[in-house]
Short mmCIF file of C-alpha atoms in Angstrom, two decimals:
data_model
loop_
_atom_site.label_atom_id
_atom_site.label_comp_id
_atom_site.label_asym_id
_atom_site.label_seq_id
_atom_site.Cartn_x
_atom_site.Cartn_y
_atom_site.Cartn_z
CA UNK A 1 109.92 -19.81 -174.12
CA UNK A 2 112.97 -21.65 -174.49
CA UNK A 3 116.35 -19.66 -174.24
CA UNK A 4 119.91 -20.92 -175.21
CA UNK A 5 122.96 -19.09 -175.15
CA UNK A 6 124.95 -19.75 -178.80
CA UNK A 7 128.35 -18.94 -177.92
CA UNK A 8 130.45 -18.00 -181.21
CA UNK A 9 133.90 -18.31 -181.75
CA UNK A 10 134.95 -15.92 -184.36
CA UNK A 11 137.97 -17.36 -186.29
CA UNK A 12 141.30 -17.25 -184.68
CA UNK A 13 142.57 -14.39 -187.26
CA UNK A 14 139.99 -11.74 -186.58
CA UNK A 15 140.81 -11.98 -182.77
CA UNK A 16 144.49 -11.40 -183.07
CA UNK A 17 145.97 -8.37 -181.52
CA UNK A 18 147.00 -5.29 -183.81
CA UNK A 19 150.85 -5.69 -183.95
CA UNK A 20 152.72 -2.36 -183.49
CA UNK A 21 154.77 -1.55 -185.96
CA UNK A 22 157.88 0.89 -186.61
CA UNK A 23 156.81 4.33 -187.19
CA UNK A 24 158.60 7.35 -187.72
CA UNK A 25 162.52 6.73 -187.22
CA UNK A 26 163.79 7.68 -183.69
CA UNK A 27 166.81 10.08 -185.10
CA UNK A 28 167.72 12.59 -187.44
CA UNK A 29 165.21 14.94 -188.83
CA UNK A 30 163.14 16.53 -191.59
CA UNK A 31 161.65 19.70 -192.87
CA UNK A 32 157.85 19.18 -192.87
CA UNK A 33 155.44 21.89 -193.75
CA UNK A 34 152.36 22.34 -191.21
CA UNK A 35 149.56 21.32 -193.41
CA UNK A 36 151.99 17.43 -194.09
CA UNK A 37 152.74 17.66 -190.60
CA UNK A 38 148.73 17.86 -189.18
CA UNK A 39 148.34 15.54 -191.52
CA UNK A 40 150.82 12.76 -190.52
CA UNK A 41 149.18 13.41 -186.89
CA UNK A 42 145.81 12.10 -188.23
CA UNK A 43 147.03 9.47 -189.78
CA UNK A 44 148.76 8.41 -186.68
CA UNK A 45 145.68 9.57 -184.48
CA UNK A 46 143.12 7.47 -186.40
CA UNK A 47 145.62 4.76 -186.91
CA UNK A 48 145.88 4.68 -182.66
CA UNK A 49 141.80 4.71 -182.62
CA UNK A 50 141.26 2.09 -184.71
CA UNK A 51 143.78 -0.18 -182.87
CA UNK A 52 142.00 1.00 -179.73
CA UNK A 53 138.53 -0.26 -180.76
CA UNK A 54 139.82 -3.76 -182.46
CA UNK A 55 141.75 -4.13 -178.97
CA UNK A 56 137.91 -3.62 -177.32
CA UNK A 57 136.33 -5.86 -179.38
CA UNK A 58 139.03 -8.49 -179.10
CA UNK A 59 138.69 -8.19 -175.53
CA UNK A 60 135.40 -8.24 -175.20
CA UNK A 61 134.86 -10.88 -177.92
CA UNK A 62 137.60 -13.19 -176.20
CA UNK A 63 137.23 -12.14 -172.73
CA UNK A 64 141.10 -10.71 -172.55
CA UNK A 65 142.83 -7.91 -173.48
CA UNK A 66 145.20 -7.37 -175.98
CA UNK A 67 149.04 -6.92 -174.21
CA UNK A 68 149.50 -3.68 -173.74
CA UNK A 69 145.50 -2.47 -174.92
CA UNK B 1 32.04 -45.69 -157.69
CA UNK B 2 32.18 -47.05 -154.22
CA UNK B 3 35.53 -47.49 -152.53
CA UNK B 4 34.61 -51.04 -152.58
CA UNK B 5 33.96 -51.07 -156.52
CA UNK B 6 37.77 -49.53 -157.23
CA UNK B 7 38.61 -51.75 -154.75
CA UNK B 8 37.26 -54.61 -156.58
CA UNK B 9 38.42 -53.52 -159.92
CA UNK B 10 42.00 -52.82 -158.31
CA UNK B 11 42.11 -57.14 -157.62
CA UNK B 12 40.57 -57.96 -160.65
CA UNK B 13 43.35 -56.09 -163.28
CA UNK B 14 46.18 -57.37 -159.81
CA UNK B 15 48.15 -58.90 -162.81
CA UNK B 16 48.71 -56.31 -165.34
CA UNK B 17 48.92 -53.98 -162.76
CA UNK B 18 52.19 -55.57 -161.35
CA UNK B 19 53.13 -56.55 -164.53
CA UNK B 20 53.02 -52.71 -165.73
CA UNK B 21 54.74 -51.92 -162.43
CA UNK B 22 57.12 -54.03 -163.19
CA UNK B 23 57.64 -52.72 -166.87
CA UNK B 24 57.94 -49.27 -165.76
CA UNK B 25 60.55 -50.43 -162.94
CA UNK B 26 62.97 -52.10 -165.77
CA UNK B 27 62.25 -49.52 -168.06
CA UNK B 28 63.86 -46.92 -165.85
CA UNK B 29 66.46 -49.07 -164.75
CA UNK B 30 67.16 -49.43 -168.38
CA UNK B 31 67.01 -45.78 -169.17
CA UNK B 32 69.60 -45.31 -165.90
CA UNK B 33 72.18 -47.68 -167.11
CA UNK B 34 71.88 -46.33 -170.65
CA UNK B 35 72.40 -43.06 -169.42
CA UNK B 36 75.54 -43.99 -167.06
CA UNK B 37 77.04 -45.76 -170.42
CA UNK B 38 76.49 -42.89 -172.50
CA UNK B 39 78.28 -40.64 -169.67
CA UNK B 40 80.72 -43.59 -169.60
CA UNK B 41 81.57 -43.76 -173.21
CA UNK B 42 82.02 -39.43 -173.04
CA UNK B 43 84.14 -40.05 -170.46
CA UNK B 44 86.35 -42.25 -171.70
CA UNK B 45 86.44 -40.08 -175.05
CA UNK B 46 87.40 -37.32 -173.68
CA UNK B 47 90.46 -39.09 -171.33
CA UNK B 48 91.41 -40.69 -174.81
CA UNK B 49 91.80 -37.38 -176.83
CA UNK B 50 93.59 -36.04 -173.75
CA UNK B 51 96.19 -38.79 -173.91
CA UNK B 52 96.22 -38.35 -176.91
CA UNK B 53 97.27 -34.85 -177.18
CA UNK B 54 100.23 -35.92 -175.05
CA UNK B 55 101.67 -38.12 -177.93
CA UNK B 56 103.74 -41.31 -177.22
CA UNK B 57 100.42 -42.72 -175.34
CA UNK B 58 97.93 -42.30 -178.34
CA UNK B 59 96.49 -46.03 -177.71
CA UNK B 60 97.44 -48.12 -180.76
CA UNK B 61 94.42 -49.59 -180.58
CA UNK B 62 90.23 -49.22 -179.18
CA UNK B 63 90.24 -48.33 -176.09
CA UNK B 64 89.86 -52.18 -174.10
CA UNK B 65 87.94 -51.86 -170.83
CA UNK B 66 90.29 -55.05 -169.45
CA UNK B 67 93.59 -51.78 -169.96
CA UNK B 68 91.84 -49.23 -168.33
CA UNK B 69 93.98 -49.21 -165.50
CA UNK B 70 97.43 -50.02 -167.44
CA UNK B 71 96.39 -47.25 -169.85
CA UNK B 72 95.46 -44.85 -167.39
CA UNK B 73 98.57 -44.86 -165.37
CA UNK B 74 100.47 -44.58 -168.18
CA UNK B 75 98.60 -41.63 -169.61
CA UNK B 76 98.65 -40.13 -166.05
CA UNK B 77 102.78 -40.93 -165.69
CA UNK B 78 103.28 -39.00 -169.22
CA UNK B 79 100.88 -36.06 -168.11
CA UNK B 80 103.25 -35.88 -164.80
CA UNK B 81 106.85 -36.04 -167.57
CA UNK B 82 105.34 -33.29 -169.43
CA UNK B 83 104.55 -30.92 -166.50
CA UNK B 84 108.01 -31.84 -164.78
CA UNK B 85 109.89 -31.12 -168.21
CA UNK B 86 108.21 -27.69 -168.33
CA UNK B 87 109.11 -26.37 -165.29
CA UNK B 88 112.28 -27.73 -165.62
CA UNK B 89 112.82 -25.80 -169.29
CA UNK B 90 111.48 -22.89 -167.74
CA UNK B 91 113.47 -22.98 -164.55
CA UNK B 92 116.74 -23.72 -167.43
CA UNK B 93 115.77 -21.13 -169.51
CA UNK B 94 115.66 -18.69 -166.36
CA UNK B 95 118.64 -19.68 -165.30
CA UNK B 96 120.84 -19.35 -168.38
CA UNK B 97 118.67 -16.18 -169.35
CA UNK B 98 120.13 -14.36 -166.24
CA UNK B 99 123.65 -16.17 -166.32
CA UNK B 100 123.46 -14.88 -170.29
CA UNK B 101 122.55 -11.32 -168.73
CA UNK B 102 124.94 -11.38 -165.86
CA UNK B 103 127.84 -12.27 -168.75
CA UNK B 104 126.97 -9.47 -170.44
CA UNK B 105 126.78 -6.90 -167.70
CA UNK B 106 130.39 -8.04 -166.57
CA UNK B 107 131.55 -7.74 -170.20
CA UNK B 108 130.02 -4.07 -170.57
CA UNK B 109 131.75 -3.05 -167.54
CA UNK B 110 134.79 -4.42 -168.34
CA UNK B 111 134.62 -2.91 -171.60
CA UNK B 112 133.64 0.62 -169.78
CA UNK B 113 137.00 0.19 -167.79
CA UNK B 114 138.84 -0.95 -170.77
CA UNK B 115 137.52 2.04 -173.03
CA UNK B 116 138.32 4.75 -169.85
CA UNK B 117 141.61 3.43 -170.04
CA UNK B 118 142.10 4.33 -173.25
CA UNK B 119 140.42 7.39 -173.29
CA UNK B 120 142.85 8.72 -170.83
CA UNK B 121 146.23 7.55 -172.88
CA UNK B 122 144.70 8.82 -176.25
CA UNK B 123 144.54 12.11 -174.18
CA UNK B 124 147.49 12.04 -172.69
CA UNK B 125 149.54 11.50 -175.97
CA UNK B 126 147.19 13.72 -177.95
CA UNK B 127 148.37 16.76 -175.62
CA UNK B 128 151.96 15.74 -175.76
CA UNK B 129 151.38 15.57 -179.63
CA UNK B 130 150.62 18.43 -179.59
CA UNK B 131 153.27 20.15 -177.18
CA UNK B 132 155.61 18.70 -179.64
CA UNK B 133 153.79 20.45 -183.13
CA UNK B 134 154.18 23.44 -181.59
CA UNK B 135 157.66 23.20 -180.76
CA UNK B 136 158.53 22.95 -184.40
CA UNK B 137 160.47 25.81 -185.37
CA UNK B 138 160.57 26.52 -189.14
CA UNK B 139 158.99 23.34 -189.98
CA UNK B 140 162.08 21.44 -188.62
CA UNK B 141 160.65 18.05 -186.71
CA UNK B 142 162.95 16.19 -184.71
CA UNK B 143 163.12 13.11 -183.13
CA UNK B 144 160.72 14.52 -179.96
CA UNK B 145 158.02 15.06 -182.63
CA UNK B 146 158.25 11.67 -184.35
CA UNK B 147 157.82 10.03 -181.08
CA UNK B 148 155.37 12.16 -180.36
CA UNK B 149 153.61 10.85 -183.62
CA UNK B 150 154.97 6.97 -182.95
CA UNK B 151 153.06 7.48 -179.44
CA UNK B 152 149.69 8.62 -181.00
CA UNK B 153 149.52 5.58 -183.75
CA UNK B 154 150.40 3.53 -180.80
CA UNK B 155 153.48 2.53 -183.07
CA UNK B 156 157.91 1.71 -182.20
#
């Protein structure tokens, strides 16, 4: 048995780090019912989650973290 | 039949007796040597198709009795190559196996460290998230809420 280790480079653009964008503005406010508002928390949740696990498999696919992962 | 009698019959035939001693003594000689070529010619068969099977010394031509020993050594220093490159792929293939394993044991507990790390933020902001919610009054957010959210979609 013969073994080789085929080391893979995925392309450059599927390893880059998720960028954080601007989210809800800093000031003023807004009237939001309870069923928009548990809403915008999942989208923010799941949008946090996924950006967690592409900062893993950066990391683990390049060997270093994402800044601030 | 007197001793004397075979006696006397024994020097009478002396001639073809030695001469059918003698037959029998080259006929067994040449039974012997036939036999040792036979044994030979296996021999030499056999070291052939074992050369053979090691492919780059497959004789080009007859085996020549005048090669033997040329042919030999080179059959012998191609039988040594072969063992010495497979215990040197196997030893390779050991190696880089376990360096291959090692890799990914350091990766999986980086990752583990990593993912813990995250765990423990998601948690944090998920309880701060939701602190804020319920500080809404009347279903006016402020600006403590929307960070709250910005903190949870890891956003600005």
């Amino acid at each position: 048995m013969v073994v080789r280790t085929v080391r893979e480079t995925p392309p450059a653009e599927l390893t880059r780090c998720p960028v954080a964008v601007d989210g809800l503005p800093r000031e003023g406010g807004a009237v939001i019912p309870p069923a928009w508002r548990a809403g915008i928390q999942r989208l923010a949740k799941s949008r946090g989650d996924i950006a967690n696990q592409l900062n893993r498999l950066i990391a683990w696919s390049t060997g270093t973290p994402c800044e601030g992962s | 039949m007197t001793v004397a009698a075979i006696l006397a019959t024994l020097k009478a035939g002396r001639k073809v007796l030695t001469f059918a001693v003698v037959l029998i003594a080259a006929a067994s000689w040449y039974v012997q040597a036939q036999l040792t070529a036979h044994r030979e010619r296996d021999l030499l068969t056999r070291a052939e198709k074992i050369c053979a099977a090691t492919a780059g010394t497959t004789p080009a031509e007859p085996f020549v009795v005048a090669r033997r020993g040329d042919w030999g050594v080179a059959c012998l220093d191609r039988v040594a190559d072969l063992a010495l490159f497979r215990a040197q792929t196997v030893e390779g293939s050991l190696s880089e196996a376990v360096s291959a394993m090692e890799a990914r044991e350091g990766k999986q507990a980086t990752d583990a460290a990593l993912a813990a790390a995250m765990a423990a933020r998601t948690n944090d902001t998920l309880k701060r998230m939701e602190a804020a919610d319920a500080a809404v009054e009347n279903d006016r957010v402020g600006p403590g809420w929307a960070a709250a959210v910005n903190d949870l979609g890891g956003l600005r």
